[in-house]
Short mmCIF file of C-alpha atoms in Angstrom, two decimals:
data_model
loop_
_atom_site.label_atom_id
_atom_site.label_comp_id
_atom_site.label_asym_id
_atom_site.label_seq_id
_atom_site.Cartn_x
_atom_site.Cartn_y
_atom_site.Cartn_z
CA UNK A 327 28.88 18.42 23.99
CA UNK A 328 30.18 18.96 20.31
CA UNK A 329 28.98 15.39 19.31
CA UNK A 330 25.56 15.98 20.64
CA UNK A 331 25.27 19.14 18.79
CA UNK A 332 26.51 17.20 15.55
CA UNK A 333 23.95 14.64 16.27
CA UNK A 334 21.08 17.07 16.86
CA UNK A 335 21.92 18.58 13.34
CA UNK A 336 22.07 15.03 11.43
CA UNK A 337 18.63 14.04 13.17
CA UNK A 338 17.33 17.45 11.93
CA UNK A 339 18.51 16.45 8.54
CA UNK A 340 16.82 13.24 8.71
CA UNK A 341 13.71 15.11 9.85
CA UNK A 342 13.97 17.43 6.87
CA UNK A 343 13.68 14.31 4.32
CA UNK A 344 10.63 12.99 6.41
CA UNK A 345 8.96 16.23 6.23
CA UNK A 346 9.53 16.42 2.55
CA UNK A 347 7.28 13.26 2.20
CA UNK A 348 4.28 15.46 3.21
CA UNK A 349 4.76 17.71 0.21
CA UNK A 350 3.70 14.73 -1.97
CA UNK A 351 0.20 15.33 -0.49
CA UNK A 352 0.13 18.99 -1.53
CA UNK A 353 -1.19 18.48 -5.10
CA UNK A 354 -4.34 16.98 -3.58
CA UNK A 355 -5.14 20.52 -2.20
CA UNK A 356 -5.64 21.57 -5.72
CA UNK A 357 -6.61 18.67 -7.97
CA UNK A 358 -8.65 15.42 -7.11
CA UNK A 359 -6.37 12.86 -8.65
CA UNK A 360 -2.94 12.39 -10.00
CA UNK A 361 -3.00 10.43 -13.31
CA UNK A 362 -1.07 7.25 -14.00
CA UNK A 363 1.32 8.63 -16.62
CA UNK A 364 2.42 11.50 -14.04
CA UNK A 365 2.70 8.77 -11.24
CA UNK A 366 5.02 6.75 -13.57
CA UNK A 367 7.15 9.66 -14.34
CA UNK A 368 7.51 10.49 -10.66
CA UNK A 369 8.56 7.07 -9.81
CA UNK A 370 11.12 7.14 -12.41
CA UNK A 371 12.30 10.61 -11.46
CA UNK A 372 12.77 9.15 -7.80
CA UNK A 373 14.55 6.20 -9.09
CA UNK A 374 17.02 8.42 -11.16
CA UNK A 375 17.67 10.52 -8.11
CA UNK A 376 18.45 7.49 -5.79
CA UNK A 377 20.58 5.57 -8.29
CA UNK A 378 22.55 8.75 -8.92
CA UNK A 379 22.93 9.58 -5.16
CA UNK A 380 24.17 5.96 -4.70
CA UNK A 381 26.65 5.75 -7.46
CA UNK A 382 28.08 9.38 -7.66
CA UNK A 383 27.64 9.97 -3.85
CA UNK A 384 27.95 7.04 -1.55
CA UNK A 385 29.78 4.59 -3.58
CA UNK A 386 32.28 7.15 -4.90
CA UNK A 387 32.76 8.62 -1.49
CA UNK A 388 33.34 5.03 -0.23
CA UNK A 389 35.88 4.32 -2.72
CA UNK A 390 37.80 7.34 -1.41
CA UNK A 391 37.70 5.89 2.10
CA UNK A 392 38.15 2.25 1.42
CA UNK A 393 38.64 -0.62 -1.15
CA UNK A 394 36.07 -1.98 -3.66
CA UNK A 395 35.84 -5.07 -1.58
CA UNK A 396 34.87 -3.15 1.48
CA UNK A 397 32.17 -1.33 -0.52
CA UNK A 398 31.10 -4.60 -2.07
CA UNK A 399 30.79 -6.30 1.43
CA UNK A 400 28.93 -3.18 2.69
CA UNK A 401 26.55 -3.40 -0.40
CA UNK A 402 25.94 -6.96 0.10
CA UNK A 403 24.98 -6.32 3.91
CA UNK A 404 22.47 -3.68 2.64
CA UNK A 405 20.69 -5.81 0.40
CA UNK A 406 20.69 -8.82 2.79
CA UNK A 407 19.16 -6.72 5.64
CA UNK A 408 16.43 -5.33 3.29
CA UNK A 409 15.80 -8.91 2.00
CA UNK A 410 15.47 -10.40 5.58
CA UNK A 411 13.30 -7.47 6.88
CA UNK A 412 10.98 -8.09 3.92
CA UNK A 413 10.90 -11.74 4.70
CA UNK A 414 10.22 -10.95 8.48
CA UNK A 415 7.11 -8.95 7.43
CA UNK A 416 5.80 -11.29 4.59
CA UNK A 417 2.14 -10.82 4.22
CA UNK A 418 2.30 -7.99 6.50
CA UNK A 419 2.07 -5.35 3.83
CA UNK A 420 -0.21 -2.48 5.09
CA UNK A 421 -2.43 -0.58 2.75
CA UNK A 422 -2.22 3.20 3.66
CA UNK A 423 -6.11 3.26 3.62
CA UNK A 424 -5.73 1.28 6.89
CA UNK A 425 -4.13 3.98 8.75
CA UNK A 426 -7.24 5.82 9.82
CA UNK A 427 -8.65 2.70 11.43
CA UNK A 428 -5.46 1.57 12.97
CA UNK A 429 -5.39 0.51 16.57
CA UNK A 430 -2.09 0.70 18.48
CA UNK A 431 -1.06 -2.72 17.49
CA UNK A 432 -1.74 -2.02 13.90
CA UNK A 433 0.15 1.14 14.05
CA UNK A 434 3.25 -0.64 15.32
CA UNK A 435 2.97 -3.16 12.52
CA UNK A 436 2.72 -0.18 10.07
CA UNK A 437 5.80 1.42 11.51
CA UNK A 438 7.68 -1.92 11.17
CA UNK A 439 6.73 -2.03 7.62
CA UNK A 440 7.54 1.51 6.85
CA UNK A 441 11.01 1.02 8.47
CA UNK A 442 12.07 -1.47 5.97
CA UNK A 443 11.53 1.29 3.18
CA UNK A 444 12.46 4.44 5.01
CA UNK A 445 15.32 3.18 7.44
CA UNK A 446 18.08 2.77 4.61
CA UNK A 447 17.43 6.14 3.37
CA UNK A 448 17.96 7.35 6.89
CA UNK A 449 21.27 5.46 7.26
CA UNK A 450 22.30 7.05 3.97
CA UNK A 451 21.87 10.54 5.38
CA UNK A 452 23.56 9.74 8.59
CA UNK A 453 26.63 8.07 6.77
CA UNK A 454 26.83 11.01 4.69
CA UNK A 455 27.39 13.28 7.63
CA UNK A 456 30.43 11.23 8.63
CA UNK A 457 32.93 14.23 8.03
CA UNK A 458 30.68 16.71 9.71
CA UNK A 459 32.90 19.48 11.37
CA UNK A 460 35.98 18.42 9.34
CA UNK A 461 37.70 21.28 7.34
CA UNK A 462 36.54 21.25 3.77
CA UNK A 463 32.96 21.21 4.10
CA UNK A 464 30.19 23.93 3.47
CA UNK A 465 29.37 26.29 6.40
CA UNK A 466 25.71 25.85 7.40
CA UNK A 467 24.40 27.59 10.65
CA UNK A 468 27.73 27.37 12.21
CA UNK A 469 28.45 23.81 11.20
CA UNK A 470 31.06 22.58 8.59
CA UNK A 471 28.77 20.15 6.67
CA UNK A 472 30.22 17.78 4.02
CA UNK A 473 29.15 18.42 0.53
CA UNK A 474 28.01 14.85 0.28
CA UNK A 475 25.60 15.36 3.49
CA UNK A 476 23.96 18.29 1.47
CA UNK A 477 23.84 16.00 -1.58
CA UNK A 478 22.26 13.15 0.14
CA UNK A 479 19.81 15.32 2.09
CA UNK A 480 18.51 17.12 -0.95
CA UNK A 481 18.55 13.82 -3.03
CA UNK A 482 16.33 11.89 -0.57
CA UNK A 483 14.17 14.92 0.10
CA UNK A 484 13.30 15.23 -3.49
CA UNK A 485 12.83 11.45 -3.62
CA UNK A 486 10.43 11.41 -0.89
CA UNK A 487 7.98 13.86 -2.69
CA UNK A 488 6.56 11.35 -5.07
CA UNK A 489 6.55 8.58 -2.15
CA UNK A 490 4.25 10.98 -0.38
CA UNK A 491 2.06 11.27 -3.48
CA UNK A 492 1.73 7.55 -3.82
CA UNK A 493 0.74 7.21 -0.04
CA UNK A 494 -1.82 10.00 -0.33
CA UNK A 495 -3.70 8.56 -3.46
CA UNK A 496 -5.51 5.72 -1.57
CA UNK A 497 -6.11 8.04 1.37
CA UNK A 498 -7.71 10.55 -1.07
CA UNK A 499 -9.91 7.83 -2.49
CA UNK A 500 -11.50 7.04 1.05
CA UNK A 501 -12.03 10.63 1.90
CA UNK A 502 -9.29 11.34 4.28
CA UNK A 503 -8.94 15.06 5.00
CA UNK A 504 -6.13 16.67 3.10
CA UNK A 505 -4.15 17.64 6.27
CA UNK A 506 -4.27 14.15 7.72
CA UNK A 507 -2.94 12.91 4.34
CA UNK A 508 0.26 15.35 4.94
CA UNK A 509 0.68 13.79 8.52
CA UNK A 510 0.48 10.24 7.29
CA UNK A 511 2.87 11.01 4.45
CA UNK A 512 5.40 12.36 6.99
CA UNK A 513 4.62 9.51 9.27
CA UNK A 514 5.68 6.98 6.57
CA UNK A 515 9.18 8.40 6.77
CA UNK A 516 9.66 8.81 10.27
CA UNK A 517 12.25 6.10 10.61
CA UNK A 518 14.62 8.36 8.62
CA UNK A 519 15.59 10.82 11.32
CA UNK A 520 16.19 7.91 13.51
CA UNK A 521 18.18 5.91 11.02
CA UNK A 522 20.33 8.94 10.26
CA UNK A 523 21.31 9.36 14.13
CA UNK A 524 22.07 5.74 14.57
CA UNK A 525 24.10 5.64 11.49
CA UNK A 526 25.95 8.95 12.19
CA UNK A 527 26.72 7.71 15.86
CA UNK A 528 28.05 4.30 14.47
CA UNK A 529 30.26 5.81 11.90
CA UNK A 530 31.70 8.20 14.12
CA UNK A 531 32.55 5.90 17.00
CA UNK A 532 33.90 3.30 14.61
CA UNK A 533 35.55 5.23 11.71
CA UNK A 534 37.09 2.04 10.33
CA UNK A 535 33.60 0.69 9.11
CA UNK A 536 32.83 4.04 7.20
CA UNK A 537 33.59 2.18 3.73
CA UNK A 538 31.25 -0.54 4.71
CA UNK A 539 28.60 2.13 5.84
CA UNK A 540 28.76 3.94 2.48
CA UNK A 541 28.51 0.49 0.62
CA UNK A 542 25.49 -0.58 2.86
CA UNK A 543 23.53 2.52 2.33
CA UNK A 544 24.03 2.40 -1.53
CA UNK A 545 23.37 -1.25 -1.62
CA UNK A 546 19.98 -1.07 0.34
CA UNK A 547 18.85 1.92 -1.64
CA UNK A 548 19.72 0.40 -5.37
CA UNK A 549 18.02 -2.78 -4.10
CA UNK A 550 15.06 -0.97 -3.11
CA UNK A 551 14.73 0.99 -6.49
CA UNK A 552 14.98 -2.33 -8.32
CA UNK A 553 12.65 -4.31 -6.27
CA UNK A 554 10.04 -1.68 -5.13
CA UNK A 555 10.16 1.47 -7.11
CA UNK A 556 10.51 -0.11 -10.86
CA UNK A 557 7.58 -2.67 -10.06
CA UNK A 558 5.42 0.16 -8.62
CA UNK A 559 6.09 2.39 -11.47
CA UNK A 560 5.25 -0.64 -14.02
CA UNK A 561 2.04 -1.43 -12.11
CA UNK A 562 0.81 2.07 -12.43
CA UNK A 563 1.86 2.13 -15.95
CA UNK A 564 0.25 -0.97 -17.14
CA UNK A 565 -3.14 0.92 -18.24
CA UNK A 566 -0.89 3.27 -20.40
CA UNK A 567 -0.64 2.47 -24.29
CA UNK A 568 3.12 2.47 -23.78
CA UNK A 569 3.20 0.20 -20.80
CA UNK A 570 4.69 3.28 -18.92
CA UNK A 571 8.30 2.24 -19.90
CA UNK A 572 9.04 5.58 -21.78
CA UNK A 573 7.62 7.69 -19.10
CA UNK A 574 9.58 5.78 -16.49
CA UNK A 575 12.88 5.79 -18.42
CA UNK A 576 12.24 9.75 -19.09
CA UNK A 577 11.70 10.45 -15.43
CA UNK A 578 14.74 8.40 -14.32
CA UNK A 579 16.94 10.22 -16.68
CA UNK A 580 15.51 13.68 -15.56
CA UNK A 581 16.18 12.51 -11.94
CA UNK A 582 19.74 11.53 -12.61
CA UNK A 583 20.46 14.69 -14.58
CA UNK A 584 19.21 16.81 -11.71
CA UNK A 585 21.44 14.95 -9.13
CA UNK A 586 24.79 14.70 -10.84
CA UNK A 587 25.55 18.40 -11.01
CA UNK A 588 24.94 18.72 -7.42
CA UNK A 589 27.78 16.20 -6.74
CA UNK A 590 30.24 18.63 -8.15
CA UNK A 591 29.46 21.62 -6.46
#
C-alpha cells in the first residue's frame, strides 16, 4: 500500500510538470504574439535550467550513489535511446497546427513524437524520487520527499513553460481558441507523468540500477538541449541583428543561476 501511495505522489509530480506546459499559452490571453527576441531568451532560460538540473542535480546525486563509469554508461544509454527514437520517427515530425484536424491515427503519431521529447523529462522526475520516504527529505503532505525530487520537479516545470509558448505560437496563428491552446500545450507533456511512474517503479524495485538511472536521465536531457533547444533558439533568433546568441546565452545564464541555489536548500 505504501508503494502505491508513493507511486501516486510521483505520478502527480509528473502531472504538475505537464500542467506547467499549459502556462506557456497564458501570454496569448493578453497579447497577440510573442516576439522572436523573447522566444530566444526563453529557450536559453529553459536550456540553462535543464543543464543545471542535470549537472548539479542528477549527475551529482548519481555520483553519490555510484561510480563515474556507471553514470557515463547511463548517460550513453539515455543519449542512445533519444537518438534511436528520433530515427524511428524520421520524417514524422508533426506541426502543432495539425492537432485540430488530427484523426485518431494522427493523434497516436503525435503522441509518439511528443514522447521522444517529454518522456526523458518524466524519467528524470521519477528517478529523483528514488529516496521517497527515506529520512532526510522534506516533509510534504505527509510524505518525506527528497530535496532532489523537489529540485527536479520545479526545474522541469519552469522549463516546460517556454515549451508551451513555442507550441502555442502556430496554434495562435491558425486561430485556435485560447483554452484549446492551453490543452494542446498540456497534451504535449502528458508522457511525463507516465515516464515518472515507470522510472520510479524501476529504481525502487532494482535499487542497484539507480546510478545508471541518474545518468540516463541526465544524458537524455543534455542531449535534447544540445540537439533541440539550441537549434530551435538559433532558428528563431536568425532574424535578429545579433543572430540571437547574446539573448540565448543571457537566458541560459539566468536559468542556471535560478536553479543552482535550489540545489543547496
